């Protein structure tokens, strides 16, 4: 599936962009399904998060409870000072997560794709395990920033194997908040580890290496249908979306079963709901 040049580039830069990976009809089906999930979502269910005094703990619980199910998350700027949505619900959701790839037939079909299995193999994932899916809306005007981070922070294994598959479902531009990465940055250390202990979460600082700045970061402008694959140690971020255009993307986080998945990662599976690969 990947050419030797693409594999070399991935090893050198820590990422590759594969143009036109998904066809317009596959994207249209995923987008429609995401729209249906948001339509069916009752904001009252998690609105409490933004009105309770114990906001941080309630929002952590809503997040932690989404590990092996399907939940919607609001954009931080979705609500006015009166606690009401400033725009329609469909334009207020930041993302859907985190197990659609196993629980929803449309997301499942998009994920379990022989072409994708071949790419994963070519990137060195011999026994892929898909832990997480996210549908990211990056809404017009209020799409939130995602600060610099490495995905291995959330999917630690020994040795590190997590690989991110990032599908552009709409054109991603500098204006609407495309990804920024530091080419070659995957050769640096893991800076932080996100740890779960029951209902408690904590960010552990591991290494003080500074995050990239404008001198080394490059924007990954992508067209709808493009697939970006990147290494779990690659530093990346995305700016807020202040443009009038949304920037939908879908992501999968995948480790290799030959590496030891940390029992302290926030997403775990048990025998009733085993983690699967692309087959
Ligand atoms: Fe990320």
PDB file of C-alpha atoms and ligand atoms in Angstrom:
ATOM      1  CA  UNK A   1       0.000   0.000   0.000  1.00  0.00           C
ATOM      2  CA  UNK A   2       2.716   2.492   0.988  1.00  0.00           C
ATOM      3  CA  UNK A   3       5.690   3.089  -1.270  1.00  0.00           C
ATOM      4  CA  UNK A   4       9.232   2.749   0.113  1.00  0.00           C
ATOM      5  CA  UNK A   5       9.474   6.566  -0.154  1.00  0.00           C
ATOM      6  CA  UNK A   6       6.358   7.019   1.983  1.00  0.00           C
ATOM      7  CA  UNK A   7       7.733   4.607   4.583  1.00  0.00           C
ATOM      8  CA  UNK A   8      11.063   6.436   4.634  1.00  0.00           C
ATOM      9  CA  UNK A   9       9.306   9.767   5.002  1.00  0.00           C
ATOM     10  CA  UNK A  10       7.227   8.431   7.896  1.00  0.00           C
ATOM     11  CA  UNK A  11      10.358   7.210   9.659  1.00  0.00           C
ATOM     12  CA  UNK A  12      12.126  10.544   9.085  1.00  0.00           C
ATOM     13  CA  UNK A  13       9.299  13.032   9.716  1.00  0.00           C
ATOM     14  CA  UNK A  14       7.004  11.034  12.002  1.00  0.00           C
ATOM     15  CA  UNK A  15       3.984  11.496   9.714  1.00  0.00           C
ATOM     16  CA  UNK A  16       2.702  11.086   6.171  1.00  0.00           C
ATOM     17  CA  UNK A  17      -0.280  12.463   4.282  1.00  0.00           C
ATOM     18  CA  UNK A  18      -1.994  10.015   1.915  1.00  0.00           C
ATOM     19  CA  UNK A  19      -4.155  11.988  -0.504  1.00  0.00           C
ATOM     20  CA  UNK A  20      -7.644  10.831  -1.537  1.00  0.00           C
ATOM     21  CA  UNK A  21      -7.666   7.856   0.805  1.00  0.00           C
ATOM     22  CA  UNK A  22     -11.408   7.876   1.464  1.00  0.00           C
ATOM     23  CA  UNK A  23     -14.013   8.328  -1.266  1.00  0.00           C
ATOM     24  CA  UNK A  24     -16.635  11.113  -1.101  1.00  0.00           C
ATOM     25  CA  UNK A  25     -19.478   8.628  -0.525  1.00  0.00           C
ATOM     26  CA  UNK A  26     -17.716   7.054   2.491  1.00  0.00           C
ATOM     27  CA  UNK A  27     -17.170  10.509   3.948  1.00  0.00           C
ATOM     28  CA  UNK A  28     -20.757  11.514   3.277  1.00  0.00           C
ATOM     29  CA  UNK A  29     -22.039   8.426   5.132  1.00  0.00           C
ATOM     30  CA  UNK A  30     -19.825   9.122   8.160  1.00  0.00           C
ATOM     31  CA  UNK A  31     -20.828  12.771   8.278  1.00  0.00           C
ATOM     32  CA  UNK A  32     -24.518  11.921   8.043  1.00  0.00           C
ATOM     33  CA  UNK A  33     -24.193   9.365  10.830  1.00  0.00           C
ATOM     34  CA  UNK A  34     -22.361  11.851  13.076  1.00  0.00           C
ATOM     35  CA  UNK A  35     -25.195  14.298  12.420  1.00  0.00           C
ATOM     36  CA  UNK A  36     -27.745  11.651  13.480  1.00  0.00           C
ATOM     37  CA  UNK A  37     -25.837  10.950  16.716  1.00  0.00           C
ATOM     38  CA  UNK A  38     -25.815  14.649  17.568  1.00  0.00           C
ATOM     39  CA  UNK A  39     -29.530  14.966  16.709  1.00  0.00           C
ATOM     40  CA  UNK A  40     -30.312  12.107  19.083  1.00  0.00           C
ATOM     41  CA  UNK A  41     -28.176  13.579  21.865  1.00  0.00           C
ATOM     42  CA  UNK A  42     -30.144  15.265  24.634  1.00  0.00           C
ATOM     43  CA  UNK A  43     -28.055  18.220  25.837  1.00  0.00           C
ATOM     44  CA  UNK A  44     -29.803  18.083  29.208  1.00  0.00           C
ATOM     45  CA  UNK A  45     -27.859  14.901  29.837  1.00  0.00           C
ATOM     46  CA  UNK A  46     -24.551  16.697  30.032  1.00  0.00           C
ATOM     47  CA  UNK A  47     -25.645  20.354  30.234  1.00  0.00           C
ATOM     48  CA  UNK A  48     -25.389  19.901  34.001  1.00  0.00           C
ATOM     49  CA  UNK A  49     -21.658  19.772  33.533  1.00  0.00           C
ATOM     50  CA  UNK A  50     -21.606  23.439  32.671  1.00  0.00           C
ATOM     51  CA  UNK A  51     -23.953  24.631  35.353  1.00  0.00           C
ATOM     52  CA  UNK A  52     -22.848  22.660  38.382  1.00  0.00           C
ATOM     53  CA  UNK A  53     -20.403  24.261  40.803  1.00  0.00           C
ATOM     54  CA  UNK A  54     -18.415  21.048  40.754  1.00  0.00           C
ATOM     55  CA  UNK A  55     -17.802  21.488  37.057  1.00  0.00           C
ATOM     56  CA  UNK A  56     -14.384  19.872  36.743  1.00  0.00           C
ATOM     57  CA  UNK A  57     -15.368  16.668  38.497  1.00  0.00           C
ATOM     58  CA  UNK A  58     -18.672  16.336  36.620  1.00  0.00           C
ATOM     59  CA  UNK A  59     -16.981  16.886  33.297  1.00  0.00           C
ATOM     60  CA  UNK A  60     -14.254  14.347  34.168  1.00  0.00           C
ATOM     61  CA  UNK A  61     -16.973  11.806  34.963  1.00  0.00           C
ATOM     62  CA  UNK A  62     -18.753  12.454  31.643  1.00  0.00           C
ATOM     63  CA  UNK A  63     -15.395  12.026  29.883  1.00  0.00           C
ATOM     64  CA  UNK A  64     -14.225   8.905  31.760  1.00  0.00           C
ATOM     65  CA  UNK A  65     -17.620   7.272  31.259  1.00  0.00           C
ATOM     66  CA  UNK A  66     -17.228   7.673  27.488  1.00  0.00           C
ATOM     67  CA  UNK A  67     -14.265   5.287  27.211  1.00  0.00           C
ATOM     68  CA  UNK A  68     -16.233   2.355  25.847  1.00  0.00           C
ATOM     69  CA  UNK A  69     -19.403   4.021  24.655  1.00  0.00           C
ATOM     70  CA  UNK A  70     -20.590   6.917  22.454  1.00  0.00           C
ATOM     71  CA  UNK A  71     -20.990  10.398  23.925  1.00  0.00           C
ATOM     72  CA  UNK A  72     -21.098  13.971  22.655  1.00  0.00           C
ATOM     73  CA  UNK A  73     -18.948  16.765  24.114  1.00  0.00           C
ATOM     74  CA  UNK A  74     -19.683  20.466  23.832  1.00  0.00           C
ATOM     75  CA  UNK A  75     -17.279  23.099  22.630  1.00  0.00           C
ATOM     76  CA  UNK A  76     -16.038  25.119  25.608  1.00  0.00           C
ATOM     77  CA  UNK A  77     -17.314  28.315  24.023  1.00  0.00           C
ATOM     78  CA  UNK A  78     -20.717  26.842  23.114  1.00  0.00           C
ATOM     79  CA  UNK A  79     -22.540  28.473  26.035  1.00  0.00           C
ATOM     80  CA  UNK A  80     -23.321  32.096  26.791  1.00  0.00           C
ATOM     81  CA  UNK A  81     -23.009  33.627  30.274  1.00  0.00           C
ATOM     82  CA  UNK A  82     -26.646  32.645  30.914  1.00  0.00           C
ATOM     83  CA  UNK A  83     -25.739  28.977  30.415  1.00  0.00           C
ATOM     84  CA  UNK A  84     -27.694  28.686  27.172  1.00  0.00           C
ATOM     85  CA  UNK A  85     -26.298  27.504  23.863  1.00  0.00           C
ATOM     86  CA  UNK A  86     -25.226  30.445  21.719  1.00  0.00           C
ATOM     87  CA  UNK A  87     -25.952  28.556  18.496  1.00  0.00           C
ATOM     88  CA  UNK A  88     -27.824  25.454  17.317  1.00  0.00           C
ATOM     89  CA  UNK A  89     -26.900  22.181  19.031  1.00  0.00           C
ATOM     90  CA  UNK A  90     -25.473  20.816  15.776  1.00  0.00           C
ATOM     91  CA  UNK A  91     -23.002  23.727  15.741  1.00  0.00           C
ATOM     92  CA  UNK A  92     -22.120  23.401  19.439  1.00  0.00           C
ATOM     93  CA  UNK A  93     -20.610  19.927  19.669  1.00  0.00           C
ATOM     94  CA  UNK A  94     -16.818  19.673  19.866  1.00  0.00           C
ATOM     95  CA  UNK A  95     -16.583  15.921  19.352  1.00  0.00           C
ATOM     96  CA  UNK A  96     -18.166  12.492  19.610  1.00  0.00           C
ATOM     97  CA  UNK A  97     -16.149   9.740  21.361  1.00  0.00           C
ATOM     98  CA  UNK A  98     -14.811   7.200  21.981  1.00  0.00           C
ATOM     99  CA  UNK A  99     -15.919   3.721  20.814  1.00  0.00           C
ATOM    100  CA  UNK A 100     -17.959   4.321  17.658  1.00  0.00           C
ATOM    101  CA  UNK A 101     -15.510   2.186  15.697  1.00  0.00           C
ATOM    102  CA  UNK A 102     -16.790  -0.869  17.594  1.00  0.00           C
ATOM    103  CA  UNK A 103     -20.357   0.118  18.449  1.00  0.00           C
ATOM    104  CA  UNK A 104     -21.807   1.986  15.477  1.00  0.00           C
ATOM    105  CA  UNK A 105     -22.316   0.158  12.151  1.00  0.00           C
ATOM    106  CA  UNK A 106     -21.435   3.156   9.958  1.00  0.00           C
ATOM    107  CA  UNK A 107     -18.287   4.012  11.922  1.00  0.00           C
ATOM    108  CA  UNK A 108     -17.417   0.328  12.013  1.00  0.00           C
ATOM    109  CA  UNK A 109     -17.616   0.051   8.227  1.00  0.00           C
ATOM    110  CA  UNK A 110     -15.439   3.155   7.816  1.00  0.00           C
ATOM    111  CA  UNK A 111     -12.822   1.742  10.223  1.00  0.00           C
ATOM    112  CA  UNK A 112     -12.680  -1.908   9.216  1.00  0.00           C
ATOM    113  CA  UNK A 113     -11.237  -1.256   5.813  1.00  0.00           C
ATOM    114  CA  UNK A 114      -8.728  -3.592   4.112  1.00  0.00           C
ATOM    115  CA  UNK A 115      -6.848  -0.575   2.682  1.00  0.00           C
ATOM    116  CA  UNK A 116      -6.443   0.827   6.170  1.00  0.00           C
ATOM    117  CA  UNK A 117      -5.254  -2.548   7.477  1.00  0.00           C
ATOM    118  CA  UNK A 118      -2.572  -2.511   4.769  1.00  0.00           C
ATOM    119  CA  UNK A 119      -1.400   0.993   5.725  1.00  0.00           C
ATOM    120  CA  UNK A 120      -1.227  -0.001   9.389  1.00  0.00           C
ATOM    121  CA  UNK A 121       0.868  -3.036   8.486  1.00  0.00           C
ATOM    122  CA  UNK A 122       3.205  -0.903   6.389  1.00  0.00           C
ATOM    123  CA  UNK A 123       3.647   1.483   9.322  1.00  0.00           C
ATOM    124  CA  UNK A 124       4.828  -1.416  11.486  1.00  0.00           C
ATOM    125  CA  UNK A 125       1.595  -2.254  13.311  1.00  0.00           C
ATOM    126  CA  UNK A 126       1.700  -6.028  12.946  1.00  0.00           C
ATOM    127  CA  UNK A 127      -1.072  -6.682  15.477  1.00  0.00           C
ATOM    128  CA  UNK A 128      -3.141  -3.490  15.503  1.00  0.00           C
ATOM    129  CA  UNK A 129      -5.477  -2.734  18.399  1.00  0.00           C
ATOM    130  CA  UNK A 130      -7.902   0.159  17.916  1.00  0.00           C
ATOM    131  CA  UNK A 131      -8.563   1.725  21.293  1.00  0.00           C
ATOM    132  CA  UNK A 132     -10.331   4.937  20.427  1.00  0.00           C
ATOM    133  CA  UNK A 133     -12.298   6.795  17.781  1.00  0.00           C
ATOM    134  CA  UNK A 134     -13.198  10.480  17.772  1.00  0.00           C
ATOM    135  CA  UNK A 135     -15.334  12.538  15.417  1.00  0.00           C
ATOM    136  CA  UNK A 136     -14.041  16.094  15.725  1.00  0.00           C
ATOM    137  CA  UNK A 137     -16.215  18.975  14.498  1.00  0.00           C
ATOM    138  CA  UNK A 138     -13.970  22.017  15.004  1.00  0.00           C
ATOM    139  CA  UNK A 139     -17.074  24.168  14.718  1.00  0.00           C
ATOM    140  CA  UNK A 140     -17.122  27.502  12.858  1.00  0.00           C
ATOM    141  CA  UNK A 141     -16.258  30.453  15.083  1.00  0.00           C
ATOM    142  CA  UNK A 142     -15.955  28.487  18.351  1.00  0.00           C
ATOM    143  CA  UNK A 143     -13.911  25.382  17.418  1.00  0.00           C
ATOM    144  CA  UNK A 144     -11.554  24.991  20.375  1.00  0.00           C
ATOM    145  CA  UNK A 145      -7.780  24.955  20.356  1.00  0.00           C
ATOM    146  CA  UNK A 146      -6.053  21.653  21.113  1.00  0.00           C
ATOM    147  CA  UNK A 147      -2.763  22.537  22.763  1.00  0.00           C
ATOM    148  CA  UNK A 148       0.566  20.918  21.873  1.00  0.00           C
ATOM    149  CA  UNK A 149       0.667  17.287  22.939  1.00  0.00           C
ATOM    150  CA  UNK A 150       1.785  13.783  21.940  1.00  0.00           C
ATOM    151  CA  UNK A 151      -0.832  11.055  21.585  1.00  0.00           C
ATOM    152  CA  UNK A 152       1.409   8.573  23.423  1.00  0.00           C
ATOM    153  CA  UNK A 153       0.544  10.655  26.521  1.00  0.00           C
ATOM    154  CA  UNK A 154      -2.896   9.019  26.406  1.00  0.00           C
ATOM    155  CA  UNK A 155      -1.942   5.613  24.927  1.00  0.00           C
ATOM    156  CA  UNK A 156       1.233   4.568  26.651  1.00  0.00           C
ATOM    157  CA  UNK A 157       2.798   1.198  25.923  1.00  0.00           C
ATOM    158  CA  UNK A 158       6.227  -0.427  26.309  1.00  0.00           C
ATOM    159  CA  UNK A 159       7.714   0.237  23.874  1.00  0.00           C
ATOM    160  CA  UNK A 160       5.594   3.091  22.509  1.00  0.00           C
ATOM    161  CA  UNK A 161       3.583   1.954  19.486  1.00  0.00           C
ATOM    162  CA  UNK A 162       0.528   4.208  19.322  1.00  0.00           C
ATOM    163  CA  UNK A 163      -0.144   5.502  15.843  1.00  0.00           C
ATOM    164  CA  UNK A 164      -2.806   8.033  14.908  1.00  0.00           C
ATOM    165  CA  UNK A 165      -4.974   7.821  11.796  1.00  0.00           C
ATOM    166  CA  UNK A 166      -6.474  11.257  11.111  1.00  0.00           C
ATOM    167  CA  UNK A 167      -9.032  11.496   8.303  1.00  0.00           C
ATOM    168  CA  UNK A 168      -9.909  14.896   6.856  1.00  0.00           C
ATOM    169  CA  UNK A 169     -13.679  14.866   6.288  1.00  0.00           C
ATOM    170  CA  UNK A 170     -13.589  18.472   5.087  1.00  0.00           C
ATOM    171  CA  UNK A 171     -10.742  20.577   3.745  1.00  0.00           C
ATOM    172  CA  UNK A 172      -8.467  21.502   6.665  1.00  0.00           C
ATOM    173  CA  UNK A 173      -6.850  24.914   6.214  1.00  0.00           C
ATOM    174  CA  UNK A 174      -4.816  27.301   8.333  1.00  0.00           C
ATOM    175  CA  UNK A 175      -7.977  29.426   8.700  1.00  0.00           C
ATOM    176  CA  UNK A 176     -10.255  26.663  10.036  1.00  0.00           C
ATOM    177  CA  UNK A 177      -7.712  25.084  12.394  1.00  0.00           C
ATOM    178  CA  UNK A 178      -5.722  22.391  10.575  1.00  0.00           C
ATOM    179  CA  UNK A 179      -3.156  20.265  12.380  1.00  0.00           C
ATOM    180  CA  UNK A 180       0.328  21.656  13.031  1.00  0.00           C
ATOM    181  CA  UNK A 181       3.203  19.250  13.591  1.00  0.00           C
ATOM    182  CA  UNK A 182       6.927  19.327  14.262  1.00  0.00           C
ATOM    183  CA  UNK A 183       8.591  17.233  11.513  1.00  0.00           C
ATOM    184  CA  UNK A 184      11.048  14.825  13.139  1.00  0.00           C
ATOM    185  CA  UNK A 185       9.697  15.666  16.604  1.00  0.00           C
ATOM    186  CA  UNK A 186       8.794  12.003  17.156  1.00  0.00           C
ATOM    187  CA  UNK A 187      12.501  11.373  17.832  1.00  0.00           C
ATOM    188  CA  UNK A 188      12.195  13.400  21.056  1.00  0.00           C
ATOM    189  CA  UNK A 189      11.035  12.188  24.478  1.00  0.00           C
ATOM    190  CA  UNK A 190       7.526  11.631  25.809  1.00  0.00           C
ATOM    191  CA  UNK A 191       6.791  14.745  27.853  1.00  0.00           C
ATOM    192  CA  UNK A 192       3.646  13.812  29.789  1.00  0.00           C
ATOM    193  CA  UNK A 193       1.566  10.806  30.758  1.00  0.00           C
ATOM    194  CA  UNK A 194      -2.197  10.901  31.362  1.00  0.00           C
ATOM    195  CA  UNK A 195      -2.998   8.489  34.184  1.00  0.00           C
ATOM    196  CA  UNK A 196      -6.304   7.075  35.366  1.00  0.00           C
ATOM    197  CA  UNK A 197      -6.825   5.621  38.787  1.00  0.00           C
ATOM    198  CA  UNK A 198     -10.498   4.649  39.049  1.00  0.00           C
ATOM    199  CA  UNK A 199     -12.441   7.916  38.796  1.00  0.00           C
ATOM    200  CA  UNK A 200      -9.361  10.085  39.255  1.00  0.00           C
ATOM    201  CA  UNK A 201      -7.177  11.386  36.452  1.00  0.00           C
ATOM    202  CA  UNK A 202      -3.823  13.107  36.573  1.00  0.00           C
ATOM    203  CA  UNK A 203      -1.213  14.412  34.162  1.00  0.00           C
ATOM    204  CA  UNK A 204       2.268  13.282  35.092  1.00  0.00           C
ATOM    205  CA  UNK A 205       5.191  15.396  33.883  1.00  0.00           C
ATOM    206  CA  UNK A 206       7.980  13.214  32.485  1.00  0.00           C
ATOM    207  CA  UNK A 207      10.292  15.490  30.540  1.00  0.00           C
ATOM    208  CA  UNK A 208      10.818  19.248  30.391  1.00  0.00           C
ATOM    209  CA  UNK A 209      11.640  19.461  26.669  1.00  0.00           C
ATOM    210  CA  UNK A 210       9.795  22.568  25.432  1.00  0.00           C
ATOM    211  CA  UNK A 211       6.965  22.302  22.905  1.00  0.00           C
ATOM    212  CA  UNK A 212       7.742  23.420  19.342  1.00  0.00           C
ATOM    213  CA  UNK A 213       7.215  27.009  18.249  1.00  0.00           C
ATOM    214  CA  UNK A 214       6.613  28.810  14.950  1.00  0.00           C
ATOM    215  CA  UNK A 215      10.196  28.210  13.859  1.00  0.00           C
ATOM    216  CA  UNK A 216       9.782  24.424  13.607  1.00  0.00           C
ATOM    217  CA  UNK A 217       6.024  23.806  13.342  1.00  0.00           C
ATOM    218  CA  UNK A 218       4.453  23.212   9.927  1.00  0.00           C
ATOM    219  CA  UNK A 219       0.733  23.257   9.040  1.00  0.00           C
ATOM    220  CA  UNK A 220      -0.786  20.064   7.616  1.00  0.00           C
ATOM    221  CA  UNK A 221      -3.224  21.504   5.137  1.00  0.00           C
ATOM    222  CA  UNK A 222      -5.384  18.608   3.937  1.00  0.00           C
ATOM    223  CA  UNK A 223      -8.202  17.998   1.468  1.00  0.00           C
ATOM    224  CA  UNK A 224     -11.388  16.125   2.349  1.00  0.00           C
ATOM    225  CA  UNK A 225     -10.582  12.425   1.897  1.00  0.00           C
ATOM    226  CA  UNK A 226      -6.893  12.703   2.799  1.00  0.00           C
ATOM    227  CA  UNK A 227      -5.491  10.480   5.538  1.00  0.00           C
ATOM    228  CA  UNK A 228      -2.753  11.728   7.849  1.00  0.00           C
ATOM    229  CA  UNK A 229      -0.871   9.020   9.771  1.00  0.00           C
ATOM    230  CA  UNK A 230       1.408  10.062  12.582  1.00  0.00           C
ATOM    231  CA  UNK A 231       3.656   8.572  15.241  1.00  0.00           C
ATOM    232  CA  UNK A 232       2.524   8.649  18.872  1.00  0.00           C
ATOM    233  CA  UNK A 233       5.501  10.783  19.881  1.00  0.00           C
ATOM    234  CA  UNK A 234       4.966  13.439  17.195  1.00  0.00           C
ATOM    235  CA  UNK A 235       4.127  16.783  18.836  1.00  0.00           C
ATOM    236  CA  UNK A 236       1.019  18.319  17.235  1.00  0.00           C
ATOM    237  CA  UNK A 237      -1.578  20.965  17.927  1.00  0.00           C
ATOM    238  CA  UNK A 238      -4.480  22.760  16.279  1.00  0.00           C
ATOM    239  CA  UNK A 239      -5.480  26.394  16.595  1.00  0.00           C
ATOM    240  CA  UNK A 240      -9.002  27.606  17.420  1.00  0.00           C
ATOM    241  CA  UNK A 241     -11.338  27.876  14.451  1.00  0.00           C
ATOM    242  CA  UNK A 242     -12.377  31.519  14.121  1.00  0.00           C
ATOM    243  CA  UNK A 243     -13.425  31.065  10.491  1.00  0.00           C
ATOM    244  CA  UNK A 244     -17.020  30.646   9.302  1.00  0.00           C
ATOM    245  CA  UNK A 245     -16.239  27.124   8.035  1.00  0.00           C
ATOM    246  CA  UNK A 246     -16.178  23.902  10.076  1.00  0.00           C
ATOM    247  CA  UNK A 247     -13.295  21.422   9.941  1.00  0.00           C
ATOM    248  CA  UNK A 248     -14.628  17.908  10.514  1.00  0.00           C
ATOM    249  CA  UNK A 249     -12.109  15.102  11.058  1.00  0.00           C
ATOM    250  CA  UNK A 250     -12.214  11.509  12.271  1.00  0.00           C
ATOM    251  CA  UNK A 251      -9.383   9.900  14.232  1.00  0.00           C
ATOM    252  CA  UNK A 252      -8.366   6.417  15.331  1.00  0.00           C
ATOM    253  CA  UNK A 253      -5.695   5.595  17.911  1.00  0.00           C
ATOM    254  CA  UNK A 254      -4.038   2.243  17.414  1.00  0.00           C
ATOM    255  CA  UNK A 255      -1.311   0.362  19.284  1.00  0.00           C
ATOM    256  CA  UNK A 256       0.460  -2.905  18.476  1.00  0.00           C
ATOM    257  CA  UNK A 257      -0.487  -5.910  20.637  1.00  0.00           C
ATOM    258  CA  UNK A 258       3.171  -6.961  20.632  1.00  0.00           C
ATOM    259  CA  UNK A 259       3.815  -3.988  22.960  1.00  0.00           C
ATOM    260  CA  UNK A 260       2.589  -3.879  26.568  1.00  0.00           C
ATOM    261  CA  UNK A 261      -0.428  -1.535  26.846  1.00  0.00           C
ATOM    262  CA  UNK A 262      -0.242   0.321  30.137  1.00  0.00           C
ATOM    263  CA  UNK A 263      -2.915  -0.666  32.692  1.00  0.00           C
ATOM    264  CA  UNK A 264      -2.914   3.012  33.733  1.00  0.00           C
ATOM    265  CA  UNK A 265      -4.163   4.289  30.361  1.00  0.00           C
ATOM    266  CA  UNK A 266      -7.637   5.808  30.649  1.00  0.00           C
ATOM    267  CA  UNK A 267      -9.196   3.438  28.091  1.00  0.00           C
ATOM    268  CA  UNK A 268      -9.186  -0.250  29.039  1.00  0.00           C
ATOM    269  CA  UNK A 269     -11.173  -3.189  27.699  1.00  0.00           C
ATOM    270  CA  UNK A 270     -12.248  -6.410  29.364  1.00  0.00           C
ATOM    271  CA  UNK A 271     -13.137  -9.854  28.036  1.00  0.00           C
ATOM    272  CA  UNK A 272     -16.733  -8.773  27.312  1.00  0.00           C
ATOM    273  CA  UNK A 273     -15.588  -6.051  24.947  1.00  0.00           C
ATOM    274  CA  UNK A 274     -12.194  -6.991  23.588  1.00  0.00           C
ATOM    275  CA  UNK A 275     -10.073  -4.538  21.639  1.00  0.00           C
ATOM    276  CA  UNK A 276      -9.966  -5.301  17.898  1.00  0.00           C
ATOM    277  CA  UNK A 277      -7.833  -4.559  14.887  1.00  0.00           C
ATOM    278  CA  UNK A 278      -8.874  -3.537  11.359  1.00  0.00           C
ATOM    279  CA  UNK A 279     -10.200  -6.975  10.326  1.00  0.00           C
TER     280      UNK A 279
HETATM  281 FE1  LIG B   1      -3.648  14.321  19.363  1.00  0.00          FE
END
